[in-house]
Amino acid sequence: MASIFSRIVAGEIPSHKVAENDEFFAFLDINPVAVGHTLVIPKQEIDYIFDIDDAKLGRMMAFAKRVARAQEKAITCKRVGLAVMGLEVPHAHIHLVPITKESDMYFGGKKLEMTQAELADVAAKIRAAFE
Ligand code: AMP
């Protein structure tokens, strides 16, 4: 069965898209730890990020870097933090989180409560800054 993230790429499940190319897709995390928290995924369904071949993983990181540059422009932050866990969704993904302090990247606590309209607004801002 297709992963929830493959279903997002296919447009079967809605998402707040931030950026896309032929290989990768970026969209807002539905339970953000900070404003602008974005996930970058390969369109090809691969569970574990370290099973991705070197060349593709390099391209994924370069794509994530472009997303991070857009987040830096769109969201007030000191820098963009990067994390990979993958314990919940078995489809490789990089978390990109705009942060101003270390605790902004705490994944074990209460998540931000943002409305769909607020998420749409944040996604539009990052999308507009994506080059
Ligand atoms: P992990 O697999 O531990 O890296 O966590 C999976 C992440 O995916 C969590 O931060 C979830 O909030 C996020 N997530 C799960 N389902 C969706 C969805 N439908 N849209 C956006 N983000 C999601």
mmCIF file of C-alpha atoms in Angstrom, residues 45-92:
data_model
loop_
_atom_site.group_PDB
_atom_site.id
_atom_site.type_symbol
_atom_site.label_atom_id
_atom_site.label_comp_id
_atom_site.label_asym_id
_atom_site.label_seq_id
_atom_site.Cartn_x
_atom_site.Cartn_y
_atom_site.Cartn_z
ATOM 1 C CA GLU A 45 8.862 5.586 -2.012
ATOM 2 C CA ILE A 46 11.910 4.581 0.008
ATOM 3 C CA ASP A 47 11.463 3.946 3.718
ATOM 4 C CA TYR A 48 14.910 4.557 5.201
ATOM 5 C CA ILE A 49 16.852 7.630 4.150
ATOM 6 C CA PHE A 50 20.176 5.813 4.313
ATOM 7 C CA ASP A 51 18.945 3.272 1.761
ATOM 8 C CA ILE A 52 18.834 6.071 -0.834
ATOM 9 C CA ASP A 53 21.770 5.820 -3.227
ATOM 10 C CA ASP A 54 24.554 8.372 -2.822
ATOM 11 C CA ALA A 55 23.835 10.406 -5.950
ATOM 12 C CA LYS A 56 20.125 10.729 -5.221
ATOM 13 C CA LEU A 57 20.759 11.524 -1.558
ATOM 14 C CA GLY A 58 23.100 14.296 -2.705
ATOM 15 C CA ARG A 59 20.405 15.702 -4.967
ATOM 16 C CA MET A 60 17.875 15.451 -2.128
ATOM 17 C CA MET A 61 20.159 17.460 0.135
ATOM 18 C CA ALA A 62 20.708 20.067 -2.591
ATOM 19 C CA PHE A 63 16.930 20.346 -3.011
ATOM 20 C CA ALA A 64 16.518 20.642 0.791
ATOM 21 C CA LYS A 65 19.103 23.431 0.752
ATOM 22 C CA ARG A 66 17.014 25.397 -1.760
ATOM 23 C CA VAL A 67 13.947 24.920 0.446
ATOM 24 C CA ALA A 68 15.946 26.083 3.483
ATOM 25 C CA ARG A 69 17.050 29.226 1.611
ATOM 26 C CA ALA A 70 13.385 29.968 0.896
ATOM 27 C CA GLN A 71 12.450 29.366 4.563
ATOM 28 C CA GLU A 72 15.219 31.767 5.662
ATOM 29 C CA LYS A 73 13.706 34.460 3.452
ATOM 30 C CA ALA A 74 10.073 33.790 4.345
ATOM 31 C CA ILE A 75 10.238 33.065 8.095
ATOM 32 C CA THR A 76 11.908 35.053 10.855
ATOM 33 C CA CYS A 77 14.619 32.736 12.191
ATOM 34 C CA LYS A 78 18.337 32.507 12.918
ATOM 35 C CA ARG A 79 18.824 29.488 10.699
ATOM 36 C CA VAL A 80 17.145 26.344 9.480
ATOM 37 C CA GLY A 81 17.736 23.157 11.457
ATOM 38 C CA LEU A 82 17.654 19.718 9.854
ATOM 39 C CA ALA A 83 16.579 16.418 11.394
ATOM 40 C CA VAL A 84 15.832 12.914 10.204
ATOM 41 C CA MET A 85 13.940 10.412 12.323
ATOM 42 C CA GLY A 86 11.407 8.470 10.310
ATOM 43 C CA LEU A 87 9.936 6.580 13.254
ATOM 44 C CA GLU A 88 6.354 7.488 12.387
ATOM 45 C CA VAL A 89 6.092 7.515 8.589
ATOM 46 C CA PRO A 90 7.972 4.813 6.602
ATOM 47 C CA HIS A 91 8.793 7.118 3.686
ATOM 48 C CA ALA A 92 12.131 8.922 3.908
#
